[in-house]
Amino acid sequence: CVHLNRNTFKTWVCPSLSYLWPTVGYSDQWDDLNKRFSPPLTAKDVTYICPYIGALRGTLTVTNYRLFFKCTDREPVFVLDLPLGVVSRVEKIGGASSRGEVSYGLVCKDIRNLRFAHKQMEDSLRKSIFEVLMKFAFPVSNGLPIFAFEYGQVYPENGWKVYDAQAEYKRQGLPNESWRITKVNDHYELCDTYPSTLVVPVNISDEELKRVAAFRAKGRIPVLSWIHPESQATVTRCSQPMVGVNGKRSKDDEKYLQAIMDANAQSHKLFIFDARPSVNAAANKMKGGGYESEDAYQNAELVFLDIHNIHVMRESLRKLKEVVYPNIEESHWLSNLESTHWLEHIKLILAGALRIADKVESGKTSVVVHCSDGWDRTAQLTSLAMLMLDGHYRTIRGFQVLLEKEWLSFGHRFQLRIGHGDKNHTDADRSPVFLQFIDCVWQMTRQFPAAFEFNEYFLVTTLDHLYSCLFGTFLCNSEQQRVKEVRAKTVSLWAYINSQLEEFTNPLYVNYSNHVLFPVVSMRHLELWVGYYIRWNPRMRPQEPVHQRYKELLAKRAELQKRVEELQREVTNRSASSERAGSPTRSITPVQTFV
Amino acid sequence: MLSSLGSGGGKTAKPSFVSYVTPEEIKSEKEPYKKENQPDLLPGEVVFCSACPVLKYSQDDMSQRGVFGTLLCTNFRVSFVSDEVQVEETCKLFKNKLYGENDIPLACVDNIYGGYEDKKKLITGGLLKNKYPSKIIVHCKDLRVFQFSLTYSKEEDAKKIFQGIVHHCLEPKSLRCVYAFSYCENTTSPEMQRKERTMLFDCLEDWTQDMKRTKGNCRLVTENSSFELSQKLPQFFIVPLNVTDEDLVKFQGNGLPMWCWSHHSGCALFKTASLPLSQEDNVPQTYMEKMLTAVAHNHLYSVKTEDLSDTLPTIQDIQLSYNKFKQFFLIDNTTEFWMSDMKWFSSLENCGWLDMIRQCLLKAVEVVECLEKENTNVLIMEESGSDLCCVISSLVQLMLDPHYRTLLGFQSLVQKEWVAGGHAFLDRSNQLHLKEKVESQSPVFLLFLECVWQLHQQHGPAFQFSETYLTVLSDSVHVPVFATFLFNNDSHRANVLRAESPSSQRGPLNCPSVWDWSVQFDCRAQDLFTNPLYAQKTKQDRSQRKSHRPKHQRQLSLPSSAFKTPTKKGFFKDEADSLKKILGVKRISRWMLSPSSDFPPMSSIKEFYETWQAKPLDYHGMLLPCLDGPSIRVWMQRYLRWIHDVQILGGGPVAVLSKVSELLAEVQELRSELDRHARTVTSNHRGAIRTRAKTAPENLARSSVRLSSSFPFVTSRNWSFKPAIPTSMLQSLMMSEVAGDLASREDDGSEPETVV
């Protein structure tokens, strides 16, 4: 099917869900499920109004997980398969018109809108399509569990074990003589949006940590995210200091930042990167927040990175959707793109991360990163900087660790930002912060096509399951909320990803582990991620000729290698049989991939 | 250095590395050299003037630092020879034998600016009346920018070199003065080998062979071999069979349909210089009708005409647009660069260059649709018949004929359509700076290369040549050594080369062709011209294709066969006659087309593309470009290669290419090993297995970590590994204008907006 090119949901047929397909018929499992859920609803003669192909008539099925539309009238068969988690809003378009047509619009979180229409049916059925959609697309609003809790697929690997904070810090060489792992947040008492494992300077006691927490918004104290293996310069993250209009100071906080600086003998300076525009940072003083004054923090230098807040980003994405979906206005494509400011925001985020990475790598200076609460822009900045600095995070598993660590454990509020299963689509807490981060990562993979182990498909799949509600990974707002229910009752996205790594691997990957990547953050090198934002447009067929060609070559090599080996065996056998006294031929070393 | 408000102002956040040594101080440390250095002169190269010491500013920082050396102007180039002992770059892979990184061939100079304190003024030639500038800034056609300070040498030397450069680079001169002639007189370039060669289309065989290859059935005209028919027409050319001897001479070749290429169905593409039609005189119209009928006769009595000047930009439009476009890349300093970064997309759109590329590709797709889907003969025309006609005809052939996507095939295509096709290279480049030719200056050939690059980046594996090859070719246009780009047409070339010959016995002067790449690059450098991703046609493919084709052909010709019946002919004529009377026409395309055979409308083009796209991609079949907004891109390698701040160190396409090359080498290695084994197995049971010789691919440096996106034009060793931090990231319009109250809102949507 042309239309669903590169759609994640097309390529894997979820085995456990097959019983939900009406065509398969009832099974024991289905009966079991039926007790808890209403049966899938199937309606015939529904029209899907495709913005590219036109009106398509077919059968629409809605289950508790997905919406499935199939049109068999045409060649190739047209299929639309959409997890309901992607739906942001369902609306009736017009009332029942005079022609007796009812029409629904689905606004989706993944940059598309879908429109269905069907003839007015007996009142009950018509009503039920809409109602079933409203019910299963927004389970949270209806007091139902999110589908991830029902999804019982078993994968060979337990994805929840991908990230182990202790192990990750150990990989970084922690604890060491300057940094220790504290248990103070074991039960999330110090800070309920932070992970339980925290790395702090050795000479700061837990008591002092508590006093610092009182001075930092939401108790999010500065803690270590990453340490440079050679220079010992660190990336630490936190929330804004509660300075307020009167310029309140905290001796403990000042001492604490000094301790962070002292932990790195290479530099007598500390850089504080405030992600916000200075105006916004100053405005925060009105509400008790603010930023570190250089008077109070003697050896610190404060830099504002001018990244805008979640509302500006949400508005920018809304405009972007207008520009790219369903069609692109050719003659003004570039100026329209510019007017969304989307890439400008991407540029600012990447530029901020680049400055952080540069200070740590080239300046050998430790940095502290914060915004207001330290869970949106801060997460973007620290994780991108770490991606630039540490090749481990550019592997598939390393990247999973990075997400688990900087985003999930440090309390990026996924539930609020995405609004899983929540019908309140105008919620001002929603914002594409994580999408922006993945976009930035994609921009880096474009600039360094051989430096990442994962491919574009991996990034798209991650974003698709950000919304799908099939896996538990992106549910809830913090580690504390996730640690009990979610881990026990849902499957992690990484279980699925790691069960078919082949699909997500970049064949061109070269492991230059010690190499720092400094992306170019000029508009000249930034481009709109067509493979994500414009993937619904069949004209924009994603083309990865390089990858394809490379895979062909790899296959060729494997084939040749095999033949060489066969011949060798043959030669060996012959020489052995003809010349029994002959010494065994040394087997050839297998051809290795150059690194 | 960073204030508490960080990068608040554009000026405070300059690159954080500042040199505290001013050029004056550097100078006092090192006494200026008295000795003038000379570059290694090429054969026939003469130095006109020089000055020493001159400071060449280094481009990559704002600190006004640079290197001292001698600035010279010769009959070939403006050259800067550094005083610093040149580290012998034994490893430098991609060295041009004719000019180095500090040389500017005279024809490559685009604009010269005089720098006065903090102003810069465009120099237009002639004697400078006012003060001599202290700085000379040279913008090159290959997008390099040089800045030299003239304040360190003697005033009189400075004046002399300034005036010399201006004179030789900007002022009118005769073709005889172009360096190519001195070069040719002093070198003996060997004849290019005849086997496995680029077809130059300067002889009968090349035309015969090309027609044979495409199974065309047209008339080869040999009567113009000494330009007896017309000075404008090529020496050899091909016309439809029904064109008579009489027709050939009628309007000096205007209106004469020149064969470009035959489709496997039998229909063909022709181009012509349009014939000015007037209402008073019926002769041209009758002639034109006759020619159209002749074209129609070529295959199934159908023809479509397209006057390119109706829909495509004029050569002046192209020149104007490119002039705006190139400015984005001629960067004098980094602040300017980062400032322009903010409005990059809208500036790009406003200059219209990408849109022109799109229009040309679209037109070519339209023609492809006529040939491939409807199997109609197509005649494209424009006033000269050798500008946009060349662009479109060569693009059509690239899309339809995989032969032209090989390196030699592509070169042959350029020879056929552009060189023999009579594209006025000399006038379009106006490298002689003739006042009367200013209007005719236009980068039409570059526009074509741009279109090819778009196809290349969309369908890389279909092309045997690389992106680097295209970039080098676009540079070579401005190297005044090659006969390829020096003349306006065949007769011009022949006449000049004969006249310039040192002795009449030795025959015409032998000027090298640009395709003789050994003049510029050694073999290893030439390796970079081939695309490691090229999907070579395998034997299997070929046999598959053979069996496949007839079916394919039948399928395609079926739907359109209805209007290709011979009765069409009558209708065609009648219609033309009656319409002619009614309209009193000027443009043929309007009335020669019967309503049913109008040029494909936009919706049909879309459908045509989508149908093609839905099929599995065959790199050896027809290729169509995607023309949607995001698919047409800027040719990064060509335009960004010299700008330090946008070099992706350790990244860029080379990272992929080196990886692919490695793998390719391994595959080749395995193949030869298999051969060896096969031999040992068959010949001798006791074959000693040789361990695999570890011959790493030589053509690309092993660690792509050290390479940058500018590879192979700039090697990263010149630069530090410090990232470029944008200097004017903020206070963009967006904040005040658009974001408005959203920007000042709290991140927590739930909290009230209390911010002032």
Coordinates of C-alpha atoms in Angstrom, one line a residue, chain B residues 454-709:
Chain B
Q454 CA 19.1 17.4 -8.1
L455 CA 18.6 14.1 -10.0
H456 CA 21.8 12.8 -8.6
Q457 CA 20.9 13.5 -5.0
Q458 CA 17.5 12.0 -5.4
H459 CA 18.7 8.9 -7.3
G460 CA 22.4 8.6 -6.5
P461 CA 22.9 4.9 -7.4
A462 CA 21.7 5.6 -11.0
F463 CA 24.8 7.7 -11.8
Q464 CA 28.3 6.5 -12.4
F465 CA 29.8 9.9 -11.7
S466 CA 29.9 11.6 -8.3
E467 CA 28.7 14.8 -6.9
T468 CA 32.4 15.9 -6.8
Y469 CA 32.6 15.4 -10.5
L470 CA 29.8 17.8 -11.1
T471 CA 31.3 20.4 -8.8
V472 CA 34.6 20.1 -10.5
L473 CA 33.0 20.4 -13.9
S474 CA 31.2 23.5 -12.8
D475 CA 34.5 24.9 -11.7
S476 CA 36.3 23.9 -14.9
V477 CA 34.0 26.2 -17.0
H478 CA 36.1 29.0 -15.5
V479 CA 39.5 27.6 -16.2
P480 CA 40.5 29.2 -19.4
V481 CA 42.5 26.3 -20.8
F482 CA 39.9 24.1 -22.4
A483 CA 38.5 24.4 -25.9
T484 CA 35.2 23.0 -24.6
F485 CA 34.0 26.2 -23.0
L486 CA 35.9 28.8 -25.0
F487 CA 33.7 29.2 -28.1
N488 CA 30.3 30.0 -29.2
N489 CA 29.8 27.2 -31.7
D490 CA 31.5 24.7 -34.0
S491 CA 32.5 27.2 -36.7
H492 CA 33.7 29.7 -34.2
R493 CA 35.9 27.0 -32.7
A494 CA 37.2 25.8 -36.0
N495 CA 37.9 29.3 -37.3
V496 CA 39.8 30.5 -34.3
L497 CA 41.8 27.3 -33.8
R498 CA 42.8 27.4 -37.4
A499 CA 43.7 31.1 -37.3
E500 CA 45.7 30.7 -34.1
S501 CA 47.7 27.8 -35.3
P502 CA 51.4 28.6 -35.2
S503 CA 52.1 27.1 -38.5
S504 CA 49.7 26.3 -41.2
Q505 CA 51.3 23.0 -41.9
R506 CA 50.7 21.7 -38.5
G507 CA 47.0 22.0 -38.7
P508 CA 44.7 23.8 -36.3
L509 CA 45.8 24.5 -32.7
N510 CA 45.2 21.6 -30.5
C511 CA 43.5 22.8 -27.4
P512 CA 42.7 20.2 -24.7
S513 CA 39.2 19.2 -24.0
V514 CA 37.9 19.5 -20.4
W515 CA 37.3 15.7 -20.6
D516 CA 41.0 15.1 -20.6
W517 CA 40.9 15.2 -16.9
S518 CA 44.6 14.3 -16.6
V519 CA 45.3 18.0 -17.5
Q520 CA 43.9 19.0 -14.1
F521 CA 44.0 15.9 -11.9
D522 CA 46.1 12.8 -11.4
C523 CA 44.6 9.4 -11.5
R524 CA 44.0 9.1 -7.7
A525 CA 42.2 12.4 -7.7
Q526 CA 40.1 11.3 -10.7
D527 CA 39.0 8.3 -8.6
L528 CA 36.8 10.7 -6.8
F529 CA 34.8 11.3 -9.9
T530 CA 33.2 7.9 -9.8
N531 CA 30.3 7.3 -7.5
P532 CA 30.9 4.3 -5.3
L533 CA 27.2 3.8 -4.9
Y534 CA 26.7 3.4 -8.7
A535 CA 24.5 0.3 -9.3
Q536 CA 26.4 -1.2 -12.1
K537 CA 24.2 -3.0 -14.6
T538 CA 24.7 -6.7 -14.1
K539 CA 24.4 -9.3 -16.8
Q540 CA 21.3 -10.5 -15.1
D541 CA 19.7 -7.1 -15.3
R542 CA 20.4 -6.9 -18.9
S543 CA 18.8 -10.2 -19.9
Q544 CA 15.8 -9.4 -17.7
R545 CA 15.4 -6.1 -19.4
K546 CA 15.6 -7.5 -22.8
S547 CA 12.8 -9.9 -22.2
H548 CA 10.9 -7.3 -20.4
R549 CA 11.0 -4.5 -22.9
P550 CA 8.6 -5.6 -25.6
K551 CA 5.8 -6.0 -23.1
H552 CA 6.6 -2.7 -21.6
Q553 CA 6.5 -1.1 -24.9
R554 CA 3.2 -2.6 -25.9
Q555 CA 1.7 -1.6 -22.7
L556 CA 2.7 2.0 -23.1
S557 CA 1.7 2.4 -26.7
L558 CA -1.7 0.9 -26.4
P559 CA -3.7 3.7 -24.9
S560 CA -2.4 6.4 -27.2
S561 CA -2.6 4.5 -30.4
A562 CA -6.0 5.9 -31.1
F563 CA -4.9 9.2 -32.3
K564 CA -1.9 8.0 -34.1
T565 CA -3.7 6.7 -37.0
P566 CA -2.6 8.1 -40.4
T567 CA -5.9 9.9 -40.8
K568 CA -4.6 12.2 -38.2
K569 CA -2.4 13.7 -40.8
G570 CA -5.2 15.1 -42.7
F571 CA -6.9 16.6 -39.8
F572 CA -3.6 18.0 -38.6
K573 CA -3.1 19.9 -41.8
D574 CA -6.6 21.2 -42.2
E575 CA -6.8 22.3 -38.7
A576 CA -3.5 24.2 -39.1
D577 CA -4.6 25.9 -42.3
S578 CA -7.9 27.1 -40.9
L579 CA -6.5 28.2 -37.6
K580 CA -3.7 30.0 -39.2
K581 CA -6.2 32.2 -41.1
I582 CA -8.2 32.9 -38.0
L583 CA -5.4 33.7 -35.7
G584 CA -2.8 35.3 -37.8
V585 CA -0.4 33.7 -35.5
K586 CA 3.0 34.4 -34.2
R587 CA 3.6 31.3 -32.1
I588 CA 3.6 27.9 -33.7
S589 CA 2.9 26.0 -30.5
R590 CA -0.4 27.7 -30.2
W591 CA -1.9 26.6 -33.4
M592 CA 0.0 23.5 -34.4
L593 CA -1.4 21.7 -31.5
S594 CA -4.7 20.1 -31.9
P595 CA -6.8 20.5 -28.8
S596 CA -6.5 16.8 -27.9
S597 CA -2.7 16.8 -28.1
D598 CA -2.1 19.8 -25.8
F599 CA 1.0 19.6 -23.8
P600 CA 0.4 17.5 -20.7
P601 CA -1.4 19.4 -18.0
M602 CA -0.1 19.6 -14.5
S603 CA -2.5 17.0 -13.2
S604 CA -1.3 14.5 -15.8
I605 CA 2.3 15.2 -14.9
K606 CA 1.5 14.4 -11.3
E607 CA -0.2 11.2 -12.3
F608 CA 2.6 10.3 -14.6
Y609 CA 5.1 10.8 -11.7
E610 CA 2.9 8.9 -9.2
T611 CA 2.5 5.9 -11.5
W612 CA 6.2 5.8 -12.1
Q613 CA 6.8 6.2 -8.4
A614 CA 4.5 3.4 -7.4
K615 CA 6.6 0.9 -9.4
P616 CA 9.8 -0.5 -8.0
L617 CA 12.7 1.8 -8.9
D618 CA 14.9 0.6 -11.7
Y619 CA 18.1 2.6 -11.8
H620 CA 18.6 1.6 -15.4
G621 CA 15.2 2.6 -16.5
M622 CA 13.5 5.9 -16.6
L623 CA 14.2 8.3 -13.7
L624 CA 11.9 11.1 -12.7
P625 CA 12.7 13.8 -10.1
C626 CA 10.4 14.6 -7.2
L627 CA 9.6 18.2 -7.6
D628 CA 7.8 19.0 -4.3
G629 CA 9.1 21.8 -2.2
P630 CA 11.4 19.9 0.2
S631 CA 12.9 17.8 -2.6
I632 CA 14.7 20.6 -4.4
R633 CA 17.7 21.4 -2.4
V634 CA 20.8 23.6 -2.4
W635 CA 23.9 22.0 -3.8
M636 CA 25.8 22.1 -0.5
Q637 CA 29.1 20.8 -1.8
R638 CA 29.4 23.4 -4.4
Y639 CA 28.1 26.4 -2.5
L640 CA 29.2 25.7 1.1
R641 CA 32.6 24.1 0.6
W642 CA 34.7 27.2 1.4
I643 CA 32.7 28.5 4.4
H644 CA 34.5 27.5 7.5
D645 CA 31.6 27.8 9.9
V646 CA 29.4 25.3 8.1
Q647 CA 32.0 22.5 7.7
I648 CA 30.8 19.4 9.4
L649 CA 34.0 18.0 10.8
G650 CA 33.9 14.2 10.7
G651 CA 30.6 14.2 9.0
G652 CA 28.9 15.0 5.7
P653 CA 28.4 12.7 2.7
V654 CA 32.0 11.7 2.7
A655 CA 31.5 9.7 5.9
V656 CA 29.1 7.5 3.9
L657 CA 31.1 7.4 0.8
S658 CA 34.3 6.3 2.5
K659 CA 32.4 3.5 4.2
V660 CA 30.9 2.4 0.9
S661 CA 34.2 2.5 -0.8
E662 CA 35.7 0.3 1.9
L663 CA 33.0 -2.3 1.4
L664 CA 33.3 -2.1 -2.3
A665 CA 37.0 -2.8 -2.1
E666 CA 36.3 -5.7 0.2
V667 CA 33.9 -7.2 -2.3
Q668 CA 36.3 -6.7 -5.1
E669 CA 39.0 -8.3 -3.0
L670 CA 36.8 -11.3 -2.3
R671 CA 36.0 -11.6 -6.0
S672 CA 39.6 -11.8 -7.0
E673 CA 40.2 -14.2 -4.1
L674 CA 37.5 -16.4 -5.5
D675 CA 39.1 -16.3 -8.9
R676 CA 42.4 -17.4 -7.3
H677 CA 40.7 -20.2 -5.5
A678 CA 38.9 -21.3 -8.6
R679 CA 42.2 -21.5 -10.3
T680 CA 43.9 -23.4 -7.6
V681 CA 41.1 -25.8 -7.2
T682 CA 40.9 -26.6 -10.8
S683 CA 44.6 -26.6 -11.6
N684 CA 46.2 -27.9 -8.5
H685 CA 45.0 -29.8 -5.5
R686 CA 47.8 -28.5 -3.4
G687 CA 47.0 -24.9 -3.7
A688 CA 48.7 -22.8 -1.2
I689 CA 46.1 -20.4 0.1
R690 CA 47.4 -17.0 0.1
T691 CA 46.2 -14.9 2.9
R692 CA 44.2 -12.0 1.8
A693 CA 46.4 -9.1 1.0
K694 CA 45.2 -6.3 3.1
T695 CA 44.9 -3.6 0.6
A696 CA 42.8 -0.9 2.1
P697 CA 40.9 1.2 -0.3
E698 CA 43.4 3.9 -1.3
N699 CA 41.0 6.4 -2.8
L700 CA 39.6 7.7 0.5
A701 CA 41.4 8.4 3.6
R702 CA 40.9 5.7 6.2
S703 CA 39.5 7.6 9.0
S704 CA 36.6 9.7 7.8
V705 CA 36.7 11.2 11.3
R706 CA 39.3 13.7 10.0
L707 CA 37.3 14.6 6.9
S708 CA 34.7 17.2 6.7
S709 CA 31.6 18.0 4.6

